PDB file of C-alpha atoms in Angstrom:
ATOM      1  CA  GLU A  80      -0.031   0.008   0.043  1.00 67.00           C
ATOM      2  CA  GLY A  81       2.698   2.464   0.939  1.00 85.00           C
ATOM      3  CA  LEU A  82       4.946   1.618  -1.968  1.00 89.00           C
ATOM      4  CA  ALA A  83       1.955   2.002  -4.362  1.00 91.00           C
ATOM      5  CA  ALA A  84       1.219   5.397  -2.959  1.00 90.00           C
ATOM      6  CA  ILE A  85       4.902   6.401  -3.324  1.00 91.00           C
ATOM      7  CA  GLN A  86       4.837   5.282  -7.014  1.00 92.00           C
ATOM      8  CA  LYS A  87       1.623   7.248  -7.754  1.00 94.00           C
ATOM      9  CA  LEU A  88       3.303  10.380  -6.342  1.00 93.00           C
ATOM     10  CA  VAL A  89       6.479   9.699  -8.428  1.00 95.00           C
ATOM     11  CA  ASP A  90       4.195   9.406 -11.482  1.00 95.00           C
ATOM     12  CA  VAL A  91       2.461  12.686 -10.740  1.00 96.00           C
ATOM     13  CA  TYR A  92       5.759  14.570 -10.103  1.00 96.00           C
ATOM     14  CA  ALA A  93       7.329  13.024 -13.254  1.00 96.00           C
ATOM     15  CA  TYR A  94       5.201  15.369 -15.312  1.00 96.00           C
ATOM     16  CA  TRP A  95       7.299  18.250 -14.089  1.00 97.00           C
ATOM     17  CA  VAL A  96      10.539  16.743 -12.777  1.00 95.00           C
ATOM     18  CA  ASP A  97      12.892  14.288 -14.425  1.00 95.00           C
ATOM     19  CA  ARG A  98      12.470  10.904 -12.645  1.00 93.00           C
ATOM     20  CA  GLU A  99      16.069  10.676 -11.829  1.00 94.00           C
ATOM     21  CA  ARG A 100      15.732  13.812  -9.736  1.00 95.00           C
ATOM     22  CA  ILE A 101      12.815  12.472  -7.786  1.00 95.00           C
ATOM     23  CA  ILE A 102      13.983  11.117  -4.462  1.00 94.00           C
ATOM     24  CA  THR A 103      11.948   8.710  -2.393  1.00 93.00           C
ATOM     25  CA  THR A 104      12.682   7.992   1.198  1.00 92.00           C
ATOM     26  CA  ASN A 105      10.903   6.727   4.274  1.00 90.00           C
ATOM     27  CA  LEU A 106       8.847   9.133   6.414  1.00 89.00           C
ATOM     28  CA  TRP A 107      11.564  10.072   8.919  1.00 93.00           C
ATOM     29  CA  SER A 108      14.254  10.541   6.279  1.00 94.00           C
ATOM     30  CA  SER A 109      11.914  12.788   4.315  1.00 92.00           C
ATOM     31  CA  GLU A 110      11.102  14.987   7.302  1.00 93.00           C
ATOM     32  CA  LEU A 111      14.710  15.168   8.572  1.00 95.00           C
ATOM     33  CA  SER A 112      15.954  16.068   5.033  1.00 95.00           C
ATOM     34  CA  LYS A 113      13.831  19.112   4.979  1.00 93.00           C
ATOM     35  CA  LEU A 114      14.806  20.124   8.553  1.00 94.00           C
ATOM     36  CA  VAL A 115      18.506  19.527   8.022  1.00 94.00           C
ATOM     37  CA  ALA A 116      18.573  21.445   4.719  1.00 93.00           C
ATOM     38  CA  ASN A 117      17.161  24.547   6.413  1.00 92.00           C
ATOM     39  CA  ALA A 118      19.309  23.947   9.438  1.00 93.00           C
ATOM     40  CA  PHE A 119      22.586  23.754   7.425  1.00 92.00           C
ATOM     41  CA  LEU A 120      21.685  27.013   5.587  1.00 92.00           C
ATOM     42  CA  ALA A 121      20.869  28.692   8.872  1.00 91.00           C
ATOM     43  CA  GLN A 122      24.152  27.345  10.434  1.00 92.00           C
ATOM     44  CA  ARG A 123      26.045  28.867   7.468  1.00 91.00           C
ATOM     45  CA  ILE A 124      24.471  32.239   8.041  1.00 90.00           C
ATOM     46  CA  SER A 125      25.223  32.111  11.750  1.00 90.00           C
ATOM     47  CA  SER A 126      28.820  31.020  10.992  1.00 91.00           C
ATOM     48  CA  ILE A 127      29.587  33.994   8.849  1.00 90.00           C
ATOM     49  CA  ASN A 128      27.840  36.328  11.329  1.00 88.00           C
ATOM     50  CA  SER A 129      30.061  34.986  14.073  1.00 89.00           C
ATOM     51  CA  ILE A 130      33.092  35.690  11.972  1.00 91.00           C
ATOM     52  CA  SER A 131      31.714  39.229  11.410  1.00 91.00           C
ATOM     53  CA  ALA A 132      31.986  39.888  15.110  1.00 87.00           C
ATOM     54  CA  LEU A 133      35.567  38.714  15.071  1.00 90.00           C
ATOM     55  CA  CYS A 134      36.331  40.880  12.038  1.00 93.00           C
ATOM     56  CA  GLU A 135      34.909  43.932  13.760  1.00 92.00           C
ATOM     57  CA  VAL A 136      37.269  43.691  16.670  1.00 92.00           C
ATOM     58  CA  SER A 137      40.283  42.483  14.687  1.00 94.00           C
ATOM     59  CA  GLY A 138      40.085  44.990  11.766  1.00 95.00           C
ATOM     60  CA  ALA A 139      39.480  42.398   9.196  1.00 95.00           C
ATOM     61  CA  ASP A 140      36.790  42.938   6.435  1.00 96.00           C
ATOM     62  CA  VAL A 141      34.137  40.277   6.707  1.00 94.00           C
ATOM     63  CA  ASP A 142      33.298  40.608   2.965  1.00 95.00           C
ATOM     64  CA  GLU A 143      36.948  39.942   2.068  1.00 96.00           C
ATOM     65  CA  VAL A 144      37.009  36.987   4.389  1.00 95.00           C
ATOM     66  CA  ALA A 145      33.773  35.568   2.994  1.00 95.00           C
ATOM     67  CA  ARG A 146      34.959  36.071  -0.575  1.00 95.00           C
ATOM     68  CA  ALA A 147      38.195  34.263   0.171  1.00 96.00           C
ATOM     69  CA  VAL A 148      36.426  31.452   1.940  1.00 94.00           C
ATOM     70  CA  GLY A 149      33.822  31.101  -0.815  1.00 94.00           C
ATOM     71  CA  THR A 150      36.452  30.410  -3.367  1.00 96.00           C
ATOM     72  CA  ASP A 151      37.138  27.040  -1.734  1.00 94.00           C
ATOM     73  CA  HIS A 152      35.069  24.720  -3.900  1.00 92.00           C
ATOM     74  CA  ARG A 153      34.180  22.617  -0.921  1.00 90.00           C
ATOM     75  CA  ILE A 154      32.430  25.606   0.640  1.00 91.00           C
ATOM     76  CA  GLY A 155      31.309  27.901  -2.267  1.00 90.00           C
ATOM     77  CA  PRO A 156      30.105  31.502  -2.086  1.00 88.00           C
ATOM     78  CA  ASN A 157      26.389  31.081  -1.312  1.00 85.00           C
ATOM     79  CA  PHE A 158      24.977  32.213   2.042  1.00 82.00           C
ATOM     80  CA  LEU A 159      28.218  33.850   3.147  1.00 85.00           C
ATOM     81  CA  LYS A 160      26.916  37.412   3.268  1.00 85.00           C
ATOM     82  CA  SER A 161      27.133  38.805   6.797  1.00 84.00           C
ATOM     83  CA  SER A 162      23.783  40.306   7.903  1.00 82.00           C
ATOM     84  CA  CYS A 163      21.431  40.762  10.754  1.00 82.00           C
ATOM     85  CA  GLY A 164      20.871  36.951  10.818  1.00 82.00           C
ATOM     86  CA  PHE A 165      18.372  34.654   9.295  1.00 84.00           C
ATOM     87  CA  GLY A 166      14.834  35.952   9.472  1.00 80.00           C
ATOM     88  CA  GLY A 167      11.453  34.534   8.772  1.00 76.00           C
ATOM     89  CA  SER A 168       9.963  31.589  10.611  1.00 78.00           C
ATOM     90  CA  CYS A 169      11.200  28.599   8.693  1.00 89.00           C
ATOM     91  CA  PHE A 170      14.876  28.334   9.676  1.00 90.00           C
ATOM     92  CA  GLN A 171      14.433  28.913  13.357  1.00 91.00           C
ATOM     93  CA  LYS A 172      11.279  26.719  13.481  1.00 93.00           C
ATOM     94  CA  ASP A 173      13.107  23.865  11.706  1.00 94.00           C
ATOM     95  CA  ILE A 174      16.220  24.109  13.898  1.00 94.00           C
ATOM     96  CA  LEU A 175      14.089  24.225  17.071  1.00 95.00           C
ATOM     97  CA  ASN A 176      12.319  21.122  15.751  1.00 94.00           C
ATOM     98  CA  LEU A 177      15.614  19.405  15.414  1.00 94.00           C
ATOM     99  CA  VAL A 178      16.555  20.509  18.957  1.00 95.00           C
ATOM    100  CA  TYR A 179      13.239  18.956  20.190  1.00 96.00           C
ATOM    101  CA  LEU A 180      13.795  15.731  18.328  1.00 95.00           C
ATOM    102  CA  CYS A 181      17.347  15.385  19.557  1.00 94.00           C
ATOM    103  CA  GLU A 182      16.289  16.018  23.168  1.00 96.00           C
ATOM    104  CA  SER A 183      13.453  13.533  22.734  1.00 96.00           C
ATOM    105  CA  PHE A 184      15.920  10.816  21.731  1.00 95.00           C
ATOM    106  CA  GLY A 185      18.297  11.748  24.515  1.00 95.00           C
ATOM    107  CA  LEU A 186      20.859  13.385  22.237  1.00 94.00           C
ATOM    108  CA  ASN A 187      21.450  16.341  24.518  1.00 95.00           C
ATOM    109  CA  GLU A 188      24.879  17.400  23.085  1.00 94.00           C
ATOM    110  CA  VAL A 189      23.454  17.324  19.521  1.00 93.00           C
ATOM    111  CA  ALA A 190      20.424  19.350  20.743  1.00 94.00           C
ATOM    112  CA  GLN A 191      22.843  21.880  22.354  1.00 95.00           C
ATOM    113  CA  TYR A 192      24.807  22.170  19.155  1.00 94.00           C
ATOM    114  CA  TRP A 193      21.730  23.098  17.068  1.00 94.00           C
ATOM    115  CA  GLN A 194      20.473  25.338  19.778  1.00 96.00           C
ATOM    116  CA  SER A 195      23.749  27.283  19.601  1.00 94.00           C
ATOM    117  CA  VAL A 196      22.893  28.062  15.859  1.00 93.00           C
ATOM    118  CA  VAL A 197      19.726  29.862  17.048  1.00 92.00           C
ATOM    119  CA  ASP A 198      21.612  31.505  19.973  1.00 93.00           C
ATOM    120  CA  MET A 199      24.181  32.915  17.454  1.00 89.00           C
ATOM    121  CA  ASN A 200      21.443  34.195  15.287  1.00 88.00           C
ATOM    122  CA  ASP A 201      19.860  35.892  18.333  1.00 88.00           C
ATOM    123  CA  TYR A 202      23.233  37.378  19.328  1.00 86.00           C
ATOM    124  CA  GLN A 203      23.709  38.847  15.823  1.00 78.00           C
TER     125      GLN A 203
END
């Protein structure tokens, strides 16, 4: 039953998306993939903002640092613009959802790690 439903959804999406780009997963993998994608982007924003604070006190230019770091092909230039932090509701909501899930499964250190991304955003 579940596999048939997945296939029907794949067939519907295949009208707009190449089949090889359609990813099917179990329920938990699907939900966590969405949360983690937003959490990684938010983490990246918080990371450059934390470096911005260091640049301010050291005399470095955060835009120059971001440009240099962004040339590393493993990192790339996207989401390396220092700003007032991530806004909207999605990033913070999804990270706090990860925090909740980690705490629920007894992964307190992991929960604290993701909470620190929100804390850094609040600091900025």
